[in-house]
């Protein structure tokens, strides 16, 4: 009876499960289903604050505990308490985060990892086998490209690139061996937009899964599973955590994977999470869970500030191009408006003067911090060609040399605009 109960309980917080202690297996399953249905009826911010985070029934603590433990006492051989035996396999703090992120993405299976790339690796290993083929964007995060090009290829997996703004181009890049289409939307760093529903149809028609990296949009602004995606991945280091104090990743899968061959992909990812061991530690999981509580209010401020930054940049004669899906002239604007709540906090732009001037601007800001990563409360500035995307130099994914990427934080917008103004003026 232990194993069925363990699987029934998987993904439900320790606090919620404690309320079901002593019930029969069928009663436990019914209670869990009722609990999940109640969560689905709640608004996003309510789920962010409460999913996986019920008050401790013993002490009444409203914040989940940090279960800083490696192992658990068993009630006899195989007699596991609440399904926990070893913290690589499962930990109550991580379970709380996994339940929360799954609820926010509208999925049923959530898995927390040590980094976004660790989660991506688990997905690739779950889906792909030697001889398979995948499609990735011509504009993608440098770390994703490095993982696919330098690691996955060595397993015997081939790949092609395609402009994900064009579903037909994605279809043309597929072969009879394509098992997975991987998209970011918005993309990093050119803020390209993929029509998730259209690409899902293209992928599924050819028997491939669609994976969407939802890091730039966040769970608050976009729901890929509802739009037809099969798997969602996040670097929770970014907007989910939101405070630049924790590295992590997440993978979410829904119940209705469109390709029958991969009906058990959630279980395969779960197996890889345990077998590969790149799991989120309890303190990291707790920090990420804390960040998710304020995701909606932070994203609104990020969007407000980004729009004001874009308005300022649009008036500059030394800014030659702005990449922001909120602009009406952005080629993906209509799709973004359809599938996103707002247009996000990331802005990229090119300046007159090429790479040399772009580097000078990055060095001249005072409030915008020169640094990699994104999605924190503080504003960051970087030169993708020399920093986050150096690994794609000389490939189809190479970025423009004059490109600057901004992660617009939640400081006062007037201060951010003034900082960019002085940096641009001082480098003319």
Short mmCIF file of C-alpha atoms in Angstrom, two decimals, residues 49-245:
data_model
loop_
_atom_site.label_atom_id
_atom_site.label_comp_id
_atom_site.label_asym_id
_atom_site.label_seq_id
_atom_site.Cartn_x
_atom_site.Cartn_y
_atom_site.Cartn_z
CA UNK A 49 0.67 32.53 -1.80
CA UNK A 50 -1.19 29.38 -0.79
CA UNK A 51 -0.49 26.48 -3.20
CA UNK A 52 1.76 24.03 -1.38
CA UNK A 53 1.91 26.37 1.60
CA UNK A 54 -0.92 25.45 3.95
CA UNK A 55 -0.29 26.43 7.59
CA UNK A 56 1.53 23.76 9.56
CA UNK A 57 -1.22 21.72 11.28
CA UNK A 58 1.00 21.16 14.34
CA UNK A 59 2.28 24.69 15.05
CA UNK A 60 0.12 26.91 12.86
CA UNK A 61 3.19 28.38 11.12
CA UNK A 62 2.01 30.15 7.97
CA UNK A 63 5.38 29.87 6.20
CA UNK A 64 6.57 26.40 5.12
CA UNK A 65 9.48 25.04 7.11
CA UNK A 66 12.94 24.54 5.67
CA UNK A 67 13.44 20.80 5.99
CA UNK A 68 17.23 20.92 6.13
CA UNK A 69 17.64 17.16 6.31
CA UNK A 70 19.18 14.48 4.15
CA UNK A 71 17.27 11.46 5.43
CA UNK A 72 14.11 10.45 7.30
CA UNK A 73 13.24 7.91 9.98
CA UNK A 74 11.30 4.96 8.60
CA UNK A 75 8.58 3.15 10.50
CA UNK A 76 9.97 -0.25 9.71
CA UNK A 77 11.63 -1.28 6.44
CA UNK A 78 9.68 0.38 3.62
CA UNK A 79 7.45 2.21 6.07
CA UNK A 80 7.93 5.75 4.82
CA UNK A 81 6.33 8.73 6.53
CA UNK A 82 4.46 10.77 3.93
CA UNK A 83 6.57 9.09 1.23
CA UNK A 84 9.90 10.61 2.27
CA UNK A 85 13.07 8.54 2.57
CA UNK A 86 16.01 10.60 1.22
CA UNK A 87 16.12 14.27 0.21
CA UNK A 88 17.50 13.69 -3.26
CA UNK A 89 14.33 11.74 -4.01
CA UNK A 90 11.96 14.13 -2.23
CA UNK A 91 12.00 16.84 0.41
CA UNK A 92 8.92 18.55 1.90
CA UNK A 93 10.21 22.07 1.19
CA UNK A 94 10.94 21.17 -2.42
CA UNK A 95 7.57 19.45 -2.71
CA UNK A 96 5.87 22.68 -1.59
CA UNK A 97 7.70 24.61 -4.34
CA UNK A 98 6.88 21.97 -6.94
CA UNK A 99 3.20 22.06 -6.07
CA UNK A 100 3.18 25.85 -6.22
CA UNK A 101 4.96 26.22 -9.57
CA UNK A 102 2.74 23.52 -11.10
CA UNK A 103 -0.36 25.34 -9.87
CA UNK A 104 0.86 28.64 -11.32
CA UNK A 105 1.52 27.07 -14.73
CA UNK A 106 -1.78 25.20 -14.78
CA UNK A 107 0.08 21.87 -14.76
CA UNK A 108 -0.20 18.76 -12.66
CA UNK A 109 3.45 17.74 -12.30
CA UNK A 110 6.12 20.13 -11.09
CA UNK A 111 9.82 19.41 -10.59
CA UNK A 112 12.39 21.75 -9.01
CA UNK A 113 16.04 21.61 -10.03
CA UNK A 114 19.37 23.11 -9.04
CA UNK A 115 19.30 25.38 -12.12
CA UNK A 116 17.29 26.02 -15.25
CA UNK A 117 19.85 24.11 -17.30
CA UNK A 118 19.61 21.13 -14.95
CA UNK A 119 15.88 21.03 -15.61
CA UNK A 120 16.44 21.39 -19.35
CA UNK A 121 18.94 18.53 -19.25
CA UNK A 122 16.42 16.28 -17.48
CA UNK A 123 13.82 17.06 -20.16
CA UNK A 124 16.19 16.40 -23.06
CA UNK A 125 17.28 13.08 -21.55
CA UNK A 126 13.65 12.09 -20.95
CA UNK A 127 12.52 12.76 -24.52
CA UNK A 128 15.49 12.20 -26.81
CA UNK A 129 17.46 9.11 -27.79
CA UNK A 130 20.50 8.64 -30.10
CA UNK A 131 19.40 9.24 -33.68
CA UNK A 132 16.64 11.68 -32.74
CA UNK A 133 16.42 15.27 -33.93
CA UNK A 134 15.22 18.50 -32.32
CA UNK A 135 14.53 22.07 -33.42
CA UNK A 136 15.76 25.10 -31.46
CA UNK A 137 15.33 28.84 -32.09
CA UNK A 138 17.76 30.90 -34.14
CA UNK A 139 17.53 33.27 -31.18
CA UNK A 140 18.01 31.33 -27.96
CA UNK A 141 19.70 31.58 -24.60
CA UNK A 142 23.40 30.86 -24.98
CA UNK A 143 23.35 28.23 -22.24
CA UNK A 144 20.58 26.31 -24.00
CA UNK A 145 22.52 26.39 -27.25
CA UNK A 146 25.68 25.21 -25.47
CA UNK A 147 23.78 22.32 -23.85
CA UNK A 148 22.30 21.22 -27.17
CA UNK A 149 25.35 21.84 -29.35
CA UNK A 150 28.15 20.73 -27.02
CA UNK A 151 26.47 18.08 -24.87
CA UNK A 152 23.32 16.66 -26.46
CA UNK A 153 24.97 16.24 -29.86
CA UNK A 154 27.53 13.95 -28.25
CA UNK A 155 24.71 11.59 -27.35
CA UNK A 156 23.95 11.27 -31.08
CA UNK A 157 21.07 13.76 -31.12
CA UNK A 158 21.00 16.15 -34.09
CA UNK A 159 19.40 19.58 -34.19
CA UNK A 160 18.37 22.33 -36.57
CA UNK A 161 17.66 26.00 -35.93
CA UNK A 162 14.58 27.90 -37.08
CA UNK A 163 13.13 31.39 -36.64
CA UNK A 164 10.38 30.60 -34.17
CA UNK A 165 8.34 33.62 -35.23
CA UNK A 166 7.47 31.62 -38.37
CA UNK A 167 5.63 28.33 -37.69
CA UNK A 168 6.16 27.23 -41.28
CA UNK A 169 9.91 27.72 -40.92
CA UNK A 170 9.75 25.52 -37.82
CA UNK A 171 7.87 22.89 -39.81
CA UNK A 172 10.47 23.09 -42.59
CA UNK A 173 13.27 22.53 -40.06
CA UNK A 174 11.69 19.31 -38.81
CA UNK A 175 12.59 15.88 -40.13
CA UNK A 176 11.06 12.45 -39.78
CA UNK A 177 13.33 12.02 -36.74
CA UNK A 178 12.25 15.20 -34.95
CA UNK A 179 10.98 14.37 -31.47
CA UNK A 180 11.11 17.77 -29.82
CA UNK A 181 10.62 21.44 -30.72
CA UNK A 182 12.14 23.86 -28.21
CA UNK A 183 11.08 27.50 -28.13
CA UNK A 184 11.58 30.54 -25.95
CA UNK A 185 8.99 33.27 -26.08
CA UNK A 186 9.99 36.02 -25.66
CA UNK A 187 13.44 34.92 -26.80
CA UNK A 188 16.75 35.82 -25.23
CA UNK A 189 18.07 38.38 -26.13
CA UNK A 190 16.15 39.61 -29.21
CA UNK A 191 12.67 39.36 -27.66
CA UNK A 192 11.25 37.33 -30.51
CA UNK A 193 7.75 35.93 -30.11
CA UNK A 194 6.57 32.41 -30.92
CA UNK A 195 2.91 31.66 -31.56
CA UNK A 196 2.70 28.81 -29.06
CA UNK A 197 -0.63 27.47 -30.33
CA UNK A 198 0.50 27.45 -33.97
CA UNK A 199 3.85 25.81 -33.23
CA UNK A 200 2.19 23.25 -30.97
CA UNK A 201 -0.01 22.24 -33.90
CA UNK A 202 3.04 21.98 -36.19
CA UNK A 203 4.98 19.89 -33.65
CA UNK A 204 2.12 17.58 -32.74
CA UNK A 205 1.20 16.93 -36.37
CA UNK A 206 4.70 15.50 -36.85
CA UNK A 207 4.68 13.53 -33.59
CA UNK A 208 6.98 15.88 -31.66
CA UNK A 209 6.59 17.47 -28.26
CA UNK A 210 6.67 21.23 -27.75
CA UNK A 211 8.79 22.57 -24.88
CA UNK A 212 8.44 26.26 -24.00
CA UNK A 213 11.03 28.13 -21.97
CA UNK A 214 8.77 30.55 -20.11
CA UNK A 215 11.55 32.32 -18.17
CA UNK A 216 11.27 35.76 -19.80
CA UNK A 217 7.48 35.93 -19.57
CA UNK A 218 7.13 34.22 -16.18
CA UNK A 219 4.14 32.16 -15.09
CA UNK A 220 2.25 35.37 -14.40
CA UNK A 221 2.35 36.79 -17.92
CA UNK A 222 2.00 33.60 -19.96
CA UNK A 223 0.55 30.09 -19.64
CA UNK A 224 2.11 27.86 -22.33
CA UNK A 225 0.35 24.65 -21.29
CA UNK A 226 -3.04 26.28 -21.83
CA UNK A 227 -1.86 27.33 -25.30
CA UNK A 228 -0.89 23.81 -26.37
CA UNK A 229 2.66 23.28 -25.08
CA UNK A 230 3.50 19.90 -23.54
CA UNK A 231 6.30 20.93 -21.17
CA UNK A 232 7.27 24.25 -19.62
CA UNK A 233 10.75 25.03 -18.29
CA UNK A 234 11.97 27.93 -16.18
CA UNK A 235 15.15 29.30 -14.81
CA UNK A 236 13.60 30.14 -11.45
CA UNK A 237 16.77 32.12 -10.78
CA UNK A 238 15.08 34.89 -12.74
CA UNK A 239 11.56 36.24 -12.19
CA UNK A 240 10.27 33.33 -10.09
CA UNK A 241 12.90 33.87 -7.39
CA UNK A 242 13.06 37.53 -8.24
CA UNK A 243 15.70 38.74 -5.77
CA UNK A 244 19.00 37.61 -7.32
CA UNK A 245 19.76 35.48 -4.27
#
